[in-house]
Structure formats: structure tokens, C-alpha cells
């Protein structure tokens, strides 16, 4: 039983998160377990998590995308540009922003799957290109965006800001899709053994392209939400997000070699890092030490995970 | 070395007791055959000897000295070398570097002498009569049979005192098999102890001095070849007689599949018809291009010219998906790299194609049901269908690959070396399976290097030579000699 | 290298210079919006006004060694003048190399005192810190919890921190709750701020030191519903900063007159090349420069009172 | 013949480099093909290349290390710290700096190979930790280092600055080792098929640890050289270097899946990117187009490579 739980990263991680939360609540009873703090934590990780879902699907099928951080900025800036300079209605602008992101995903996917260009270089190069485009679109920041656009992220439901709900929606939706639909389950086969998947009648290349489009699309959504939340579109948004997100996904059970990972893992991984950061601030760890301690905790966690697995698989 | 003694070896894997209290003794200068059903524990026992696995209980005694073999390095040091059932070659490197993996000839400064390396390798290759490949051919460009031979060369390069071969002939054709046997006989005379695992029982009676039998991880005894008949051996292995193939034909007049002037990378203008209920054999030497023809028909490789006609409709396919949905199935030759999702469960492996074709929503309970049914139908030996496929024995892995095609209920089965590394029992089960499929009016194209099985099973046999159709023989007229002549001269 | 050589070289280079005259600006983080909209915009404008060629070069990320590499490569192309963003004292050597190559060299923004640059025009980051410190003291009238953030490890920014801390020294009522690294990233700044807010519900103020700090801090403070109550001072006056001052979330911006840096910086170079004001019959022989040695452009203090004039200026 | 060349990345890349050089020399006859410029290019890529050699070995064996960039900074700062605050002699300080780096490599290697912790997270976490340590060691920057330390990189041989020679030495040495010694050959086996390598009696884990120590050690050397060249140790050195270096290695023929790559490829890959950058500086491509153009060129190159391979493999 216990060994089963430890085998599944999302369960072991979930347990760990519960433990951390309880401990933190005991030590910092009147700062940590407050509604404001917890809802704010969720709000702050909503962007990362939405992107992480797309990344998780890519990782399941054995690839990854380094350009998502730039796409976040690009989508936000392009949408803002369309709103501000072309005065198109909000829905249109948002659609344009997201479609443009999907298109970027298509380019990555096509060149990687059909022209088999190395994914690492392809998406790294795209990172630079798209960041540049974001800059060209926005010049500096684009300000005073229409009320209805800002409303997307700034309005609240049950006292919690919308991005949190969008995030949860994304998680639930894709958890369902990946567990229950044949279409998405194919990604496990592709990640498991590409050639075998092909010989079993799975159109591997097409599926990969779709995965890239999907993950870029989600990055686009995240970008729109973020700039709506900021009430401005900054070309500097989403810097270094790609590595944060990949880390979250891997923490959540994915692996660069593909075939493994579950959607909720994306949320749990991001949540874990956010909690640690939050607790460090609450316990007054100074800036210099934060990275060091976060790093040590990350490694320590994975290490403990392995050790426990060994221990209990014996039983 | 004079004498190797295995005492009371036991090994348990999560869920399975692979070996229980196995005691075995092997002498220098003898060829000691080891046989047993799939999953009997043969490879496990050999992996213990090779230092890849540690026994839970039991000792290994070499010349009166108890040895603990912790790692492959230990094994080499003790003069034990092994030809693994699953290839252990590195595709990205050339033949020479694979043969002398980790013990390249070096000068006194530890600098590799590539000259020597290539000399030594080409000598070995000559010994194995592998004239068509050179020391610097990339392993990735070899056919499975050639890979197997390189694997053997690798083991020989160690100049072992104990040589273990785990189903070396599974992917070999007669030509290489003979070469191998000559070499083994020579080594035997030189006083090397040879442990030989195979599911091809005829071989054992040609080659072995004595035969030991494992059943469900238990030692069944060692017998001199003279004291055994094939029947009695099978009975010891399987625990029941196996009635030989009843070779009635289900061939109908109606043509199911016809291949017209098909040309591709490695083959040119191949034409033939496949009738309903027919089992059509493809024979030939290694590298003849049979697999390529199969892949092309199945839509996995590009067709340069020619047509594939199924039920009188020309298929224009650019992906297996099309052929599969039109009712074709292909069991690839290279099980591990092309057929299986090793890290996934038996259930996921069996249901992959089915899911891909049918509904959009995944129904776990149905998938479980179906795979359990097939597990029982094909007698796949595994604790449960959630077991990862890597943990299955070679034979059972092959059954999993077959099972996944039974779900799509295809009309044309293309099976490439379907009985590689499969025990007699299972082999006959698979023959039965193919026969019953034929009786249901399905068409079967069977690529095999095991001539007896071709002769026993097929209604017609096509011989492929250097990518062209060299001849056709009906089951009546076909003999091993005729097949060989057609495929060589 | 003896000074006479320097003279000869610089004299014969002079002929070429007045032929195809070109002024090159080398910065780091060349795509940072603040740089683009102030420094680079003014520099270009100046170029057009005097119809001489101007070029803007440098790495996209904050990467001092890469800036040095770029300068080294530019020196090889013998431009008429070099305008260098004084991002780090480590620039001293390459600046000296440029000077030795006879290229008029002006440093802007932060000075590189230990170099032979011909002139410096900019501000003292220490003063930026002081200004923020003093304003913050006023805003929270000398007592309460204060947090501050920026990019840790950058020379000019550390100077800024120091300036602020030296002010706070005299106010025992002020408690510093932490120094944080927002990695020039809005999301990061927001995350840190909201964590700090939950750790210290009674937080009085936050000081930000890079251009992404402001928007990030403001976002978190707004989302926690404490806009206006938590005092914010920060640097730079990008549109988003100004908007936030206007709405009263940010209370003071310590702005630099960056347009002046590059406009006058370029003008100095121009005057040096054209020997506009000769002080001797060969200033180089005399070992003097005919341009100001140090110019401090002073700072601009933007608060709710005067923000409109800046806003309108932009729109 | 031609198809053979195109199969081997280092040859096709070499040819490409020659073409680029010729073209550039024709277009910019008096700025590009000058001795200063070319030697400058080499000097500028020396740091990356030395690190890339270590990375190449890691990639050959199928792993990679994201922490090298931080190690560069760490080694520089630690050495400077030892020199400046403990006044130990230069050789001692340098040794300490490099040994410390090797130790970091050992930690990475040990945890990845023996505790099989995910390499991505392990080295990413280490990136943060080590960057933090560098900050602690140096504060903002450590200036005026002893003459003999600066001499390491600032002195010249045949008019070319030392780092270029160290770089060439590294390349030659490791090209020899990897081609001619069993020890290093093993990495091809490990990367080609880890299980098979193990069955062939190669001590895979031990070899991996050594690879990590080696690559970290080289990063340490690079760090020492860089800070000696700058005459200062900055905690921000080597930011984003890891991705640049991995890109260079992959351009040079490595692949994330391991088993392929040759040492000279590390140099050629880095050289390619350096040439593009240099040409953009010379042709004065304005800063914010750089990334876009570089990205497009990278993708274009790889794509052309694939197309040509297909074309000629048919012949
Ligand atoms: N790593 C493993 N984990 C779990 N079970 C295993 C593992 N390796 C082997 N087994 C199980 O141990 C039993 C013996 O396997 P083994 O490979 O030795 O059989 P075998 O005699 O070689 O069969 P074959 O003739 O098909 O190769 C099988 O039931 C197999 O499923
Ligand atoms: N495109 C491909 N992808 C993967 N494997 C391939 C591909 N083409 C051929 N192969 C493999 O390369 C091997 C070489 O095929 P070969 O030309 O020897 O045909 P063959 O006559 O089937 O040889 P054999 O007698 O070994 O079956 C085949 O076993 C096949 O599995
Ligand atoms: Mg076996
Ligand atoms: Mg074949």
C-alpha cells in the first residue's frame, strides 16, 4: 500500500505538501494558514501552472519547449497591441493573441517532428525570436487596457481572483482528457516507444505537432491572463519561466525521457516550490540564502523520495 | 577451468519465484544444453552466472572455490562470457568497437591501437563467415541476424573458459547457425565449457552432449542426449505431450491481398497474391529484404512503385494507420525496439491498437477485461496484466505483441519471425493460433528463418533473394534443400 | 604604449572619422524597455538632429562580460566615438583599451572611476538609494517595517541599497524585514511582495530598485487590498510606473534623466571629435579633454503632485 | 564522399564556417578579416568553449549539467575572495577555486549516478545554490586583484591573449583523450546504451561521476580565466552560459539522447555563434534584432543541414 503510494509521484508529493502545510501552520499560526496568504500563493503560481500543464503533455511524449516563457510575453503584448492600437474588441484581441501563440507552437512542432530539427536548439532559438517579437509589439509596456480586458483576471469569484479558477479548470480539464480520452493517452505510447507507437498506427509526428501547438496555446492563455492581471503588457514577462515550469513538471513526476507524468503533477510541483518560497519569506530568510535553501530542499526532497521508495519496495 | 557447480540457487522477483533451489554442474569441454518453457528461469540463472543478478540463496563454485560474482567485470575475470538473449550492442558504434567493448588493444601508454583493433575484429568476422560486413560498419545498419552474430563475436573475443549462449540462433538463418555450430564444436575440443539455451529442440540433439531442464524455476534433472527423445524432452519441459501440427489447408480461391510490382529501398518488383485462409511463407537469407517488403506492404516504409491491393481496392497508404484500419496487422521482427512499450503494463500494450481505432473515450474496465481474456487465451505468464512488460520473459513478451493484434480483428496478418525465442509449447500454441485464424478466412504472411516451421505451416512459400522474388514452392514440393538452393544460387 | 603613439594614432584616425562619422553606444540588457525608450530613443534623436550615424549594440540579457566582448569587437572597427553604459567597474580595462586606441569614450549612467574614460555623465546610484530612503522615512514617518528588493549582485544596485540603508540608520523605529532578489522579473517581484505581506501584515513600506520591481510590488499590494496603505518607492518612470503613481499605489519614483545621459554624452563625443572648443593647439598633446569631466544630471522625483505632467508628456 | 562529409556534423559545420568567413571578409574587407578582430572573436569565445568541452563529454554520455554557468561565477568569486581577503598566493587560490568546482561536480555526479536523482532538477537546483554561494563570496564584485592573477589571462603570446591558447590546449588535449584512450571512449558506450555498457563491464556510475567532476572542473578553470581577464570577479558572470554552451555542443554534433558528438564540435559550435554575433556587431545590427536574427540563422542552419543530408544520402 504505502509502497504503491510512494511509487506514484503525485501521491507522495501530495502527502509531502500536506505535511509541509501542517508544519508551517503550526509554526506560523497567524501568518501562514490565512485565507489571504493561501489564495495569494495560488494566484501567484497560476501562470506557471497553466504553462506547466502544456509542458507536462510535451514531457509525457518525450519532448519539451524552452520558448514558452517568451510566448507568455508575446501573447500578452500582441493582445495588448491589438486592443490598444487597433481598438479591436476584447474577445477578438484575445483570440488573436492565443492563435498567434498556437502558430508559434506549430512552427516548433513542424520543424521538430517533420524536419527533425533538434528540439533543444529549435525551441531555444524560438525563445530568442519570440522575445524579440514581443518587444517589437509592445515597444515598452502597453498601458491602460480596456476595462473588460482587465476584468478577465482582476475580477473575483468567492473572494478568489479569477486566474486561480482558470488554473484549476485547466488542471481538471486536462486531467480528464489525459486519463480518459484515447487521443491524449496516445502521448504515453509515443513517449514510451516512438517506433512501436508508429507501427501501432499512431500518427506520431502529427500528434507531436499538436502537443507543441497545445502547450504554446496554453502559454498564450497564461500570457493573456498575466497581462490582464497586471493591467499592462510588459515585454519582460515570463523571463526564465521555462526552466521553472519544466522543474515543476519533473517534480510532478515527468521525465525528460518521456512516457511518465500525470497532469495534477504540474500543479503539485509548482505548488511545492511556491510553498517553500512563501515559508522562507515568512521565516525571514534573506534574499541571498533563498536560492541556496530552495535548491537544497529540492534535492533533499527527491533524494528522500528515492530512499523511501527503496525502503518500502523491499517490504 | 575444469568444473562449474551451481548449488541450491534461488531467486525471487516481485511476484514471481524465478528460480527455486536449482543445482547444476557443468564440465570443461562439454556442450551443456539448458531448456525449459518461457519463463522457466533460464535467462535468470545465466544472469546470475554473468554477475547481473545476485541469487537470494545458493552458491557458485568454480574449481572447488566458492565465488561471489558481483558484477559483469567479476564474471569476465573468472573467464565467464555470455551472449545475451536480448542484444547488448551499441547501435551508434561500429562493429569493431562493439566486439572489443572496453578491452580495446592498447599500447603501454593506454592508447588505443585502432589498427590492431580492426585486424583482430576482421579475423573474428572471418571466423564467423561474416564476409558482407567490415569492422567499421555501424551496428545500427545491421540486420538482427547480423547483430546476433556480432554479439557472438563479442563473447568469443573474451577467449572465455565458460561460454554462455542464451538463444543465439533465435534470429539466425541456417547458414549462420551452421557456422556457429562448427565454432562451438571447435571450442569444445579446446576445452571450453559451453552452456547453450535454445527453444529449437532439433538443434539440441545435433549439438549438445547433455541436456538440463528447468520448469517453473525448478530443476528437472540433467540427461545425456542419448537417453532422451524429443517427445520425452518436451514432456519434461511442458509436462504434457504436444501433438504435432495437423497440416490441413484452409486456403480459399478468393484472393484477399495482391502485391503488384512492388519496389522499395531494398527490394524490386515483387508480385504475389495472398488468398483467404492461406498461410504464405517468406523464406530467404539474412538481409534478403523480407522485412522491408513486409514493412512496405504495411505502410511503414515508402513504396517507390507498385500497388498493394486489398479486397480489390488499391491501398494508397502513407502510414500504418491506414493499413491497420483497412484490416492489416504486422508483428515486427525486433520485438523489443519495434513491438513493445517496455515500461508500460501488459494491458496498455495489448490495448494500444484497439484503442487507437475504436471509441474516443478510454474505458479502463473494458481494457482490463479484454487484456485478461487474451492473457488467458494465449497463456501469457504474468502475475497480472498491470505488470510491466520488461519483467516478462522473452516468449511472453512475444505473446503480448500478438495479443494486441487479435483485438483489432484484422484480415491480413504479417508476422515477421513470430516464434523467435519461444518455447515449444508456446510455439505450437502460436501455430494453432495462426491456423485457426486461417480457418476463419484470414490471410497470413509469415516471414521465418525456421524452415521446419515454414514447411510445416505454410500453404505456399515464396523465396526472397537480394530483394527479388527468386521462386515459389507449394507445401507439397517444398523441402529445406530446395528452399536453400533458391535463396542462395 | 607611450603617449606620443596615442597622439599619432588618434590624429590620423581623425581624418577617417570626419569622413564616415559614427557614434556607437554599447550597453548590456540592450532590450530593457527603459533603456530602449529613454537612452536609445534620445541617442537616435540626437543622431538624426546632427545627421551622423549612430549604432546601438550589446547583449540582450544583463551580461557584463558579453558587453565587454562587444566593446572589444567595436574597438576593432574604430568608430568615431564610444558611449558606454557604466554597468560595472569591470569595464575599466576595456574602456582604457578604447581610450588607448584613440577613440573618444564617454561613460553614462554609473561612473567607472578607476578608468581613463574621457567623461562621465549620469547619476550616483547611492543618491537614488538616499532619495528613496528619505522619501520612505517621510511616508511612514520614521517607523515601521520596510522590505526592499532589486537585482542582487549588481554593482550600481548594491550602491543604491547602501544609500537607502545609510538613511534608515538614523531611524531606529524602522525595521528592515528583508532584502530580496526579484531577478528583474515582474512575477517574481509580485510573488515576493505578497509573501512578505502575509509574513508581515503590518508592513509599512517597500522600496524597489530595478524597473520591474515597481509594477510587481504594486500588483501584489493592490491584490492584497492594501493599495495606498503600504507605501511604495521605486526607480524609473516608465508608463506603467507613472500610471501606478497616478492611481496612488506607488508613492514616489526616483527617476533618472536618462535622455540627458545619451544626448549630452553623444554631444560630448561629437565636440571632442570636431574639437568644437579647442583649449590648446592640440588638446591631446596637452593631455587634456575639451569636455566636462564629470556631469551629474541629478534625479527627478515623481509623486502624485507632478505625475500628470510626465504622463501627458508621454501620451 | 560529399554525403559522408554531410553525415559528420563537424565537417559540415567546418565547411559552413569557412564559407561564412569568406563571405564576411568580402563584405567587410577592412573590419572583419583583421588580426585584431579574429583574435578578439577567439578570445571572446574562449570561456564558453572551455566549458563546452566538459559539456560535450557529458552529452556524449547522455547527461548534461545546467549548473556550469553558476560554477564559472563561483570559481571566479571564490578565487578572488581567497586572494583578496585571505591574501593567499595566486597558485593556491586558483587551486582552491578549481577544486571547489570539482567538488560541486562530484556532488552533482554522485546524486545523479548513485542516488539516481533527476539530472535536470539536480543541476538546476545546484545552479541556484552555487549562484547564491558566489553572491555570498563576492557581494557585488571583488576588484583590484593581484598583478600575477590578472597576468594569467591578460598576458599575450604571439600577440594573442592567453585564454585563446588555453582554449586551444583544452580542445587538442581532450580531442586526443576522447579519440585515443579507452577511458574516454567508454563515454560513447555509456551514451549509446547504458545497460549494454554495463553488461560490457563498464562501471557506468563511476564514469558518470567523473564526467560531472571533469565538466565542473573545466567550468572552474573558465571562471578563473574570465575573472582574471576582467581583473574582477562578478557574481553575475556566466549567467545563461549553460544554455549557450549546450547549444554550441549540440550544434557541434552532440545530442541530448547521448552517444554522439566529437570534442572539436564544441569549438566549432561556439565559433559559429561567435562569428554570427561578431558579424552582427560589425554590420551594426541593432541590439534588439540580434536575438531574432540569431534564432532564425540557427534554425535555418540546422534545417539546411537536414535537407542537404537527405539530398545527398540519396546519391
Ligand atoms: N527483472 C524482473 N522483474 C520481475 N520479474 C522478472 C524479471 N526478470 C524475469 N522475471 C520473471 O522471472 C521468470 C523467469 O524469467 P526468465 O527470463 O529467466 O525466463 P526464460 O527461461 O529466460 O524465458 P524465455 O525462454 O522466454 O527467455 C519469468 O516469469 C519472468 O517474468
Ligand atoms: N525503417 C526501419 N526502421 C526500423 N527497422 C528497420 C527499418 N527497415 C528495416 N529495419 C530492420 O532492419 C532489419 C534488416 O532487414 P533485412 O534487410 O535484413 O530484411 P530481412 O530479410 O527481414 O532480414 P532478416 O532475414 O534478418 O529478417 C530488419 O530486421 C528490419 O526489422
Ligand atoms: Mg530467456
Ligand atoms: Mg527481418
XYZ file of C-alpha atoms in Angstrom, chain A residues 77-228:
152
model
C 1.982 42.100 -25.735
C 0.315 41.183 -29.015
C -3.139 41.133 -27.415
C -2.463 44.470 -25.763
C -1.179 45.861 -29.049
C -4.333 44.796 -30.876
C -6.507 46.257 -28.132
C -4.630 49.486 -27.757
C -3.583 50.421 -31.261
C -6.190 48.642 -33.399
C -9.017 49.114 -30.871
C -10.497 45.704 -31.675
C -12.981 44.220 -29.174
C -11.549 42.203 -26.282
C -12.644 38.719 -27.437
C -11.129 39.274 -30.876
C -7.861 40.560 -29.440
C -7.576 37.667 -27.010
C -8.294 35.178 -29.790
C -5.621 36.750 -31.972
C -3.102 36.619 -29.133
C -3.761 32.967 -28.424
C -3.930 31.896 -32.069
C -0.609 33.604 -32.726
C 0.878 31.574 -29.874
C -0.582 28.378 -31.293
C 1.012 29.261 -34.613
C 4.410 29.584 -32.942
C 3.805 26.167 -31.415
C 3.023 24.848 -34.875
C 6.326 26.134 -36.267
C 8.240 24.467 -33.433
C 6.288 21.252 -33.796
C 6.552 21.101 -37.567
C 10.302 21.701 -37.681
C 10.950 19.270 -34.823
C 8.593 16.464 -35.881
C 8.747 16.637 -39.668
C 12.161 18.201 -40.337
C 13.556 16.547 -37.224
C 15.464 19.580 -36.060
C 16.872 19.228 -32.561
C 14.103 20.291 -30.118
C 16.549 21.919 -27.740
C 18.028 24.282 -30.333
C 14.742 24.799 -32.145
C 12.869 25.976 -29.066
C 15.870 27.858 -27.677
C 16.191 29.788 -30.924
C 12.444 30.376 -30.871
C 12.812 31.735 -27.339
C 15.044 34.498 -28.676
C 12.928 35.191 -31.732
C 9.625 35.413 -29.878
C 11.068 37.553 -27.094
C 12.229 39.920 -29.800
C 8.781 39.973 -31.376
C 7.187 40.709 -28.007
C 9.480 43.707 -27.693
C 8.639 44.955 -31.144
C 4.912 44.563 -30.453
C 4.937 46.437 -27.160
C 7.825 48.878 -27.529
C 7.880 49.423 -23.799
C 4.843 48.438 -21.801
C 1.343 48.969 -23.170
C -0.832 50.731 -20.608
C -4.451 51.486 -19.782
C -6.019 48.477 -21.390
C -9.834 48.343 -21.649
C -11.825 47.617 -18.505
C -13.222 44.344 -19.828
C -9.778 43.036 -20.598
C -8.501 43.721 -17.092
C -11.686 42.184 -15.739
C -10.616 38.798 -17.123
C -8.017 38.355 -14.369
C -8.827 41.076 -11.864
C -12.400 40.090 -11.047
C -13.017 37.654 -8.209
C -15.166 34.601 -7.535
C -15.816 33.522 -3.928
C -13.179 36.040 -2.895
C -10.539 34.349 -5.026
C -9.129 36.039 -8.107
C -10.093 34.505 -11.439
C -6.677 33.170 -12.604
C -6.832 30.648 -9.757
C -10.130 29.352 -11.140
C -8.832 29.242 -14.695
C -5.852 27.297 -13.414
C -7.993 24.768 -11.571
C -10.221 24.486 -14.617
C -7.212 23.755 -16.830
C -5.917 21.123 -14.413
C -9.292 19.384 -14.105
C -9.981 19.538 -17.825
C -6.649 18.091 -18.867
C -6.546 15.552 -16.071
C -9.797 14.255 -17.501
C -8.633 14.402 -21.108
C -5.313 12.703 -20.466
C -6.814 9.953 -18.318
C -9.966 9.300 -20.240
C -9.519 10.080 -23.901
C -7.759 7.816 -26.358
C -6.386 10.880 -28.115
C -4.321 12.117 -25.201
C -3.395 8.676 -23.906
C -1.506 8.233 -27.164
C 1.145 10.587 -25.766
C 2.119 7.952 -23.223
C 2.680 5.457 -26.023
C 4.684 7.974 -28.044
C 6.833 8.762 -25.024
C 7.126 5.062 -24.226
C 8.388 3.871 -27.615
C 8.026 6.110 -30.621
C 8.706 3.462 -33.271
C 6.348 0.962 -31.698
C 3.677 3.640 -31.437
C 4.113 4.376 -35.131
C 3.797 0.694 -36.052
C 0.666 0.513 -33.888
C -0.974 3.079 -36.128
C -0.425 6.204 -34.046
C 0.471 9.187 -36.237
C 3.407 10.178 -34.070
C 4.510 13.273 -35.980
C 1.047 14.742 -36.199
C 0.498 14.100 -32.500
C 3.755 15.833 -31.623
C 2.888 18.911 -33.632
C -0.440 19.087 -31.836
C 1.308 18.799 -28.469
C 3.542 21.754 -29.304
C 0.570 23.790 -30.505
C -1.322 22.925 -27.352
C 1.468 23.863 -24.998
C 2.157 27.104 -26.866
C -1.567 27.826 -26.798
C -1.672 27.368 -23.024
C 1.364 29.642 -22.729
C -0.612 32.157 -24.775
C -3.559 31.893 -22.385
C -1.201 32.367 -19.449
C 0.237 35.458 -21.139
C -3.199 36.988 -21.671
C -4.179 36.274 -18.062
C -0.931 37.722 -16.725
C -1.141 40.977 -18.669
C -4.816 41.310 -17.792
